[in-house]
Amino acid sequence: MISVAILTKNSQETLRKTLESTKGFSEVILLDTGSTDSTLEITEDFPNVKIYRSPFIGFGPLRNLATSYATHDWILVLDSDEILSPPLLEELKTLSLNPKCVYSFPFYNFYKGKQVKCCGWHPESHIRLYNRKVTSFKDYEVHEGVKVDKLKVIHCKNPILHHPYRSIDDFLNKMQHYTSLFAKQNKHKKKSSFLTAFIHGSYAFFKSYLFQKGCFHGSIGFVIATYNASTAFYKYLKLAEENLK
């Protein structure tokens, strides 16, 4: 048996489709970090959802906290803007789960409802299914991931559908949050300066727009390349500021 674990905060725009895709699971653990919209009201339509609450303690610690509430040892981790595709749901039914393995899924990333196939957004995959008795998430504020160690990674064929950005505001809000977490996580661990931030930002733009073919995808490619560059620039600029404290 598999328990699904989802983190939420003000997820009303995307949560319903996520929960619709997990209706076939007996248990969905939803850990909320302070929603003020209708996120928790949406869950009332899904009897398999169990709600827990926590202050924001970093993404890695939150993942592990959500896992601790689960009844089953096999954990499938989702974000509130991720949907299990119908083919993936069928594939999951055929898996012979091995505790010595972790399971990775391809991600199809969307912007304004259109799949993005440039700027490092495709191809992409993440480990999202594991046995909690064997491994857990890294205890990182951001860019958390499952500890693989000596475990074998099984690559599933069918995708999770990811809808992280529906407007420019989504880009800006996520950039502000993630760059601050990066600076906090790496304070006095990495050196940084304005020049470091400029180099990282410039490289991120050219990598996304030229090397990862954003230039062939019109305005979407330019917007995403600029977002990637801005994120890289501000996370190192914030880190330089944090290092002075």
mmCIF file of C-alpha atoms in Angstrom:
data_model
loop_
_atom_site.group_PDB
_atom_site.id
_atom_site.type_symbol
_atom_site.label_atom_id
_atom_site.label_comp_id
_atom_site.label_asym_id
_atom_site.label_seq_id
_atom_site.Cartn_x
_atom_site.Cartn_y
_atom_site.Cartn_z
ATOM 1 C CA MET A 1 0.000 0.000 0.000
ATOM 2 C CA ILE A 2 1.113 3.538 -0.812
ATOM 3 C CA SER A 3 0.413 6.741 1.124
ATOM 4 C CA VAL A 4 0.496 10.012 -0.821
ATOM 5 C CA ALA A 5 2.078 13.040 0.902
ATOM 6 C CA ILE A 6 1.353 16.585 -0.294
ATOM 7 C CA LEU A 7 2.516 19.986 1.002
ATOM 8 C CA THR A 8 0.158 22.929 0.613
ATOM 9 C CA LYS A 9 -0.080 26.644 1.195
ATOM 10 C CA ASN A 10 -2.687 28.709 -0.650
ATOM 11 C CA SER A 11 -3.005 26.011 -3.308
ATOM 12 C CA GLN A 12 -6.609 26.565 -4.343
ATOM 13 C CA GLU A 13 -5.732 27.135 -8.006
ATOM 14 C CA THR A 14 -4.267 23.672 -8.543
ATOM 15 C CA LEU A 15 -5.097 21.374 -5.622
ATOM 16 C CA ARG A 16 -8.392 19.968 -6.868
ATOM 17 C CA LYS A 17 -6.852 18.393 -9.970
ATOM 18 C CA THR A 18 -4.022 16.990 -7.864
ATOM 19 C CA LEU A 19 -6.448 15.373 -5.424
ATOM 20 C CA GLU A 20 -8.627 14.083 -8.269
ATOM 21 C CA SER A 21 -5.596 12.181 -9.544
ATOM 22 C CA THR A 22 -5.023 10.579 -6.121
ATOM 23 C CA LYS A 23 -8.612 9.431 -5.470
ATOM 24 C CA GLY A 24 -7.573 5.803 -5.960
ATOM 25 C CA PHE A 25 -5.205 5.871 -2.958
ATOM 26 C CA SER A 26 -6.597 4.966 0.457
ATOM 27 C CA GLU A 27 -4.611 7.689 2.223
ATOM 28 C CA VAL A 28 -3.466 11.163 1.226
ATOM 29 C CA ILE A 29 -1.531 13.104 3.864
ATOM 30 C CA LEU A 30 -1.904 16.845 3.333
ATOM 31 C CA LEU A 31 0.447 19.018 5.389
ATOM 32 C CA ASP A 32 -0.565 22.672 5.257
ATOM 33 C CA THR A 33 1.709 25.550 6.255
ATOM 34 C CA GLY A 34 -0.835 28.298 6.737
ATOM 35 C CA SER A 35 -3.296 28.535 3.866
ATOM 36 C CA THR A 36 -5.622 31.530 3.971
ATOM 37 C CA ASP A 37 -7.557 30.735 0.772
ATOM 38 C CA SER A 38 -9.952 27.843 0.102
ATOM 39 C CA THR A 39 -7.254 25.142 0.019
ATOM 40 C CA LEU A 40 -8.562 23.258 3.056
ATOM 41 C CA GLU A 41 -12.187 23.622 1.953
ATOM 42 C CA ILE A 42 -11.353 21.817 -1.295
ATOM 43 C CA THR A 43 -10.192 18.765 0.661
ATOM 44 C CA GLU A 44 -13.710 18.292 2.065
ATOM 45 C CA ASP A 45 -14.679 16.662 -1.248
ATOM 46 C CA PHE A 46 -11.998 13.970 -0.834
ATOM 47 C CA PRO A 47 -12.622 11.508 2.038
ATOM 48 C CA ASN A 48 -9.186 9.880 1.656
ATOM 49 C CA VAL A 49 -7.396 13.138 2.646
ATOM 50 C CA LYS A 50 -6.051 13.625 6.172
ATOM 51 C CA ILE A 51 -5.095 17.198 7.084
ATOM 52 C CA TYR A 52 -2.175 18.202 9.308
ATOM 53 C CA ARG A 53 -0.687 21.621 9.965
ATOM 54 C CA SER A 54 2.814 22.966 10.554
ATOM 55 C CA PRO A 55 4.710 26.248 10.385
ATOM 56 C CA PHE A 56 7.159 26.431 7.494
ATOM 57 C CA ILE A 57 10.340 24.653 8.630
ATOM 58 C CA GLY A 58 11.971 24.102 5.239
ATOM 59 C CA PHE A 59 10.887 21.830 2.415
ATOM 60 C CA GLY A 60 13.013 18.832 3.381
ATOM 61 C CA PRO A 61 11.891 18.781 7.030
ATOM 62 C CA LEU A 62 8.274 19.296 5.937
ATOM 63 C CA ARG A 63 8.457 16.331 3.551
ATOM 64 C CA ASN A 64 9.734 14.125 6.354
ATOM 65 C CA LEU A 65 7.153 15.436 8.790
ATOM 66 C CA ALA A 66 4.338 14.656 6.348
ATOM 67 C CA THR A 67 5.781 11.174 5.883
ATOM 68 C CA SER A 68 5.723 10.570 9.631
ATOM 69 C CA TYR A 69 1.925 10.893 9.668
ATOM 70 C CA ALA A 70 1.423 8.175 7.044
ATOM 71 C CA THR A 71 -0.026 4.759 7.809
ATOM 72 C CA HIS A 72 1.905 2.973 5.058
ATOM 73 C CA ASP A 73 5.679 2.738 4.610
ATOM 74 C CA TRP A 74 5.642 3.369 0.871
ATOM 75 C CA ILE A 75 5.403 7.122 0.289
ATOM 76 C CA LEU A 76 4.487 8.873 -2.962
ATOM 77 C CA VAL A 77 5.355 12.566 -2.684
ATOM 78 C CA LEU A 78 3.550 15.221 -4.715
ATOM 79 C CA ASP A 79 3.331 18.989 -4.772
ATOM 80 C CA SER A 80 -0.060 20.635 -4.869
ATOM 81 C CA ASP A 81 0.455 21.621 -8.523
ATOM 82 C CA GLU A 82 1.366 18.118 -9.712
ATOM 83 C CA ILE A 83 -1.027 15.613 -11.266
ATOM 84 C CA LEU A 84 -0.545 11.870 -11.670
ATOM 85 C CA SER A 85 -1.238 11.156 -15.339
ATOM 86 C CA PRO A 86 -3.684 8.304 -16.089
ATOM 87 C CA PRO A 87 -0.937 6.185 -17.713
ATOM 88 C CA LEU A 88 1.235 6.653 -14.618
ATOM 89 C CA LEU A 89 -1.617 5.540 -12.363
ATOM 90 C CA GLU A 90 -1.859 2.350 -14.406
ATOM 91 C CA GLU A 91 1.909 1.881 -14.301
ATOM 92 C CA LEU A 92 1.954 2.221 -10.514
ATOM 93 C CA LYS A 93 -0.469 -0.695 -10.269
ATOM 94 C CA THR A 94 2.018 -2.935 -12.065
ATOM 95 C CA LEU A 95 5.090 -2.078 -9.972
ATOM 96 C CA SER A 96 6.566 -4.761 -7.721
ATOM 97 C CA LEU A 97 7.875 -2.402 -5.064
ATOM 98 C CA ASN A 98 11.310 -3.258 -3.704
ATOM 99 C CA PRO A 99 12.501 -1.490 -0.503
ATOM 100 C CA LYS A 100 16.027 -1.449 -1.920
ATOM 101 C CA CYS A 101 14.807 0.758 -4.762
ATOM 102 C CA VAL A 102 13.491 4.279 -5.164
ATOM 103 C CA TYR A 103 11.269 5.249 -8.076
ATOM 104 C CA SER A 104 11.725 8.216 -10.391
ATOM 105 C CA PHE A 105 9.106 9.739 -12.677
ATOM 106 C CA PRO A 106 9.438 11.947 -15.740
ATOM 107 C CA PHE A 107 7.957 15.422 -15.318
ATOM 108 C CA TYR A 108 6.043 17.299 -17.988
ATOM 109 C CA ASN A 109 6.191 20.987 -17.031
ATOM 110 C CA PHE A 110 3.536 23.472 -18.158
ATOM 111 C CA TYR A 111 3.270 27.246 -18.375
ATOM 112 C CA LYS A 112 -0.193 28.707 -18.932
ATOM 113 C CA GLY A 113 -1.421 25.242 -19.891
ATOM 114 C CA LYS A 114 1.244 24.630 -22.545
ATOM 115 C CA GLN A 115 3.984 22.041 -22.098
ATOM 116 C CA VAL A 116 7.449 23.602 -22.103
ATOM 117 C CA LYS A 117 10.211 21.674 -23.854
ATOM 118 C CA CYS A 118 13.122 24.076 -23.462
ATOM 119 C CA CYS A 119 15.198 25.997 -20.908
ATOM 120 C CA GLY A 120 15.986 22.919 -18.826
ATOM 121 C CA TRP A 121 12.326 22.128 -18.194
ATOM 122 C CA HIS A 122 12.425 19.075 -20.459
ATOM 123 C CA PRO A 123 13.488 16.359 -20.093
ATOM 124 C CA GLU A 124 13.206 16.329 -16.287
ATOM 125 C CA SER A 125 12.653 13.609 -13.709
ATOM 126 C CA HIS A 126 12.489 13.320 -9.924
ATOM 127 C CA ILE A 127 12.474 10.526 -7.355
ATOM 128 C CA ARG A 128 9.066 10.626 -5.698
ATOM 129 C CA LEU A 129 8.334 7.079 -4.468
ATOM 130 C CA TYR A 130 10.329 5.418 -1.689
ATOM 131 C CA ASN A 131 10.092 3.287 1.444
ATOM 132 C CA ARG A 132 10.331 5.440 4.566
ATOM 133 C CA LYS A 133 11.942 2.623 6.566
ATOM 134 C CA VAL A 134 14.911 2.718 4.203
ATOM 135 C CA THR A 135 15.339 6.369 3.230
ATOM 136 C CA SER A 136 13.935 9.875 3.592
ATOM 137 C CA PHE A 137 14.280 13.387 2.194
ATOM 138 C CA LYS A 138 17.439 15.403 2.728
ATOM 139 C CA ASP A 139 16.992 17.931 5.504
ATOM 140 C CA TYR A 140 17.360 20.931 3.151
ATOM 141 C CA GLU A 141 15.440 24.203 3.202
ATOM 142 C CA VAL A 142 15.109 24.093 -0.592
ATOM 143 C CA HIS A 143 16.149 21.831 -3.484
ATOM 144 C CA GLU A 144 15.445 18.892 -1.228
ATOM 145 C CA GLY A 145 15.634 15.377 -2.634
ATOM 146 C CA VAL A 146 15.357 11.758 -1.559
ATOM 147 C CA LYS A 147 18.552 10.241 -0.170
ATOM 148 C CA VAL A 148 19.626 7.616 -2.672
ATOM 149 C CA ASP A 149 22.866 6.317 -1.096
ATOM 150 C CA LYS A 150 23.235 2.716 -2.355
ATOM 151 C CA LEU A 151 19.616 2.335 -3.425
ATOM 152 C CA LYS A 152 18.758 1.471 -7.007
ATOM 153 C CA VAL A 153 16.816 4.075 -8.980
ATOM 154 C CA ILE A 154 13.952 2.676 -11.049
ATOM 155 C CA HIS A 155 12.876 5.008 -13.849
ATOM 156 C CA CYS A 156 9.180 4.811 -14.554
ATOM 157 C CA LYS A 157 7.920 5.538 -18.061
ATOM 158 C CA ASN A 158 4.846 7.686 -17.543
ATOM 159 C CA PRO A 159 4.786 11.285 -16.314
ATOM 160 C CA ILE A 160 3.688 13.529 -13.524
ATOM 161 C CA LEU A 161 2.067 16.642 -15.002
ATOM 162 C CA HIS A 162 3.449 19.753 -13.342
ATOM 163 C CA HIS A 163 1.670 23.134 -13.537
ATOM 164 C CA PRO A 164 3.895 25.436 -11.449
ATOM 165 C CA TYR A 165 3.360 28.743 -13.256
ATOM 166 C CA ARG A 166 0.107 30.197 -14.526
ATOM 167 C CA SER A 167 1.125 33.879 -14.569
ATOM 168 C CA ILE A 168 4.119 36.186 -14.228
ATOM 169 C CA ASP A 169 3.160 36.677 -10.582
ATOM 170 C CA ASP A 170 3.777 32.960 -10.014
ATOM 171 C CA PHE A 171 7.326 33.383 -11.335
ATOM 172 C CA LEU A 172 7.997 36.397 -9.139
ATOM 173 C CA ASN A 173 6.493 34.905 -5.980
ATOM 174 C CA LYS A 174 8.398 31.653 -6.311
ATOM 175 C CA MET A 175 11.640 33.467 -7.152
ATOM 176 C CA GLN A 176 11.339 35.628 -4.034
ATOM 177 C CA HIS A 177 10.668 32.630 -1.783
ATOM 178 C CA TYR A 178 13.246 30.240 -3.203
ATOM 179 C CA THR A 179 16.090 32.741 -3.463
ATOM 180 C CA SER A 180 15.643 33.677 0.191
ATOM 181 C CA LEU A 181 15.661 30.012 1.221
ATOM 182 C CA PHE A 182 18.813 29.401 -0.847
ATOM 183 C CA ALA A 183 20.597 32.297 0.847
ATOM 184 C CA LYS A 184 19.543 31.111 4.294
ATOM 185 C CA GLN A 185 20.575 27.523 3.588
ATOM 186 C CA ASN A 186 24.019 28.465 2.256
ATOM 187 C CA LYS A 187 24.869 31.327 4.625
ATOM 188 C CA HIS A 188 28.594 31.159 5.495
ATOM 189 C CA LYS A 189 28.837 27.901 3.522
ATOM 190 C CA LYS A 190 29.385 29.445 0.092
ATOM 191 C CA LYS A 191 31.156 32.652 -0.882
ATOM 192 C CA SER A 192 29.294 35.202 -2.961
ATOM 193 C CA SER A 193 29.465 38.779 -4.222
ATOM 194 C CA PHE A 194 27.808 41.036 -6.776
ATOM 195 C CA LEU A 195 30.235 39.702 -9.391
ATOM 196 C CA THR A 196 29.409 36.108 -8.452
ATOM 197 C CA ALA A 197 25.700 36.898 -8.760
ATOM 198 C CA PHE A 198 26.217 38.606 -12.129
ATOM 199 C CA ILE A 199 28.214 35.677 -13.514
ATOM 200 C CA HIS A 200 25.659 33.102 -12.349
ATOM 201 C CA GLY A 201 22.771 35.147 -13.687
ATOM 202 C CA SER A 202 24.399 35.756 -17.061
ATOM 203 C CA TYR A 203 25.384 32.133 -17.472
ATOM 204 C CA ALA A 204 21.879 30.968 -16.524
ATOM 205 C CA PHE A 205 20.335 33.170 -19.225
ATOM 206 C CA PHE A 206 22.648 32.064 -22.016
ATOM 207 C CA LYS A 207 22.417 28.427 -20.942
ATOM 208 C CA SER A 208 18.620 28.543 -20.966
ATOM 209 C CA TYR A 209 18.110 30.719 -24.037
ATOM 210 C CA LEU A 210 20.844 29.335 -26.291
ATOM 211 C CA PHE A 211 22.162 25.971 -25.092
ATOM 212 C CA GLN A 212 18.750 24.728 -23.898
ATOM 213 C CA LYS A 213 17.012 26.150 -26.974
ATOM 214 C CA GLY A 214 14.743 28.737 -25.398
ATOM 215 C CA CYS A 215 15.414 30.914 -28.436
ATOM 216 C CA PHE A 216 13.366 28.490 -30.568
ATOM 217 C CA HIS A 217 10.271 28.778 -28.382
ATOM 218 C CA GLY A 218 9.254 32.381 -28.832
ATOM 219 C CA SER A 219 8.216 34.557 -25.918
ATOM 220 C CA ILE A 220 7.859 31.589 -23.548
ATOM 221 C CA GLY A 221 11.514 30.684 -24.073
ATOM 222 C CA PHE A 222 12.613 34.265 -23.414
ATOM 223 C CA VAL A 223 10.428 34.633 -20.309
ATOM 224 C CA ILE A 224 11.684 31.390 -18.777
ATOM 225 C CA ALA A 225 15.325 32.128 -19.623
ATOM 226 C CA THR A 226 14.959 35.539 -17.990
ATOM 227 C CA TYR A 227 13.322 33.954 -14.953
ATOM 228 C CA ASN A 228 16.139 31.415 -14.637
ATOM 229 C CA ALA A 229 18.696 34.210 -14.912
ATOM 230 C CA SER A 230 16.937 36.395 -12.359
ATOM 231 C CA THR A 231 16.639 33.521 -9.917
ATOM 232 C CA ALA A 232 20.340 32.712 -10.208
ATOM 233 C CA PHE A 233 21.300 36.390 -9.875
ATOM 234 C CA TYR A 234 19.165 37.150 -6.820
ATOM 235 C CA LYS A 235 19.914 33.977 -4.906
ATOM 236 C CA TYR A 236 23.645 34.751 -5.002
ATOM 237 C CA LEU A 237 23.056 38.445 -4.348
ATOM 238 C CA LYS A 238 20.969 37.555 -1.299
ATOM 239 C CA LEU A 239 23.648 35.085 -0.217
ATOM 240 C CA ALA A 240 26.289 37.826 -0.393
ATOM 241 C CA GLU A 241 24.078 39.956 1.834
ATOM 242 C CA GLU A 242 23.465 37.098 4.284
ATOM 243 C CA ASN A 243 27.180 36.393 4.535
ATOM 244 C CA LEU A 244 27.725 39.928 5.855
ATOM 245 C CA LYS A 245 25.450 39.339 8.852
#
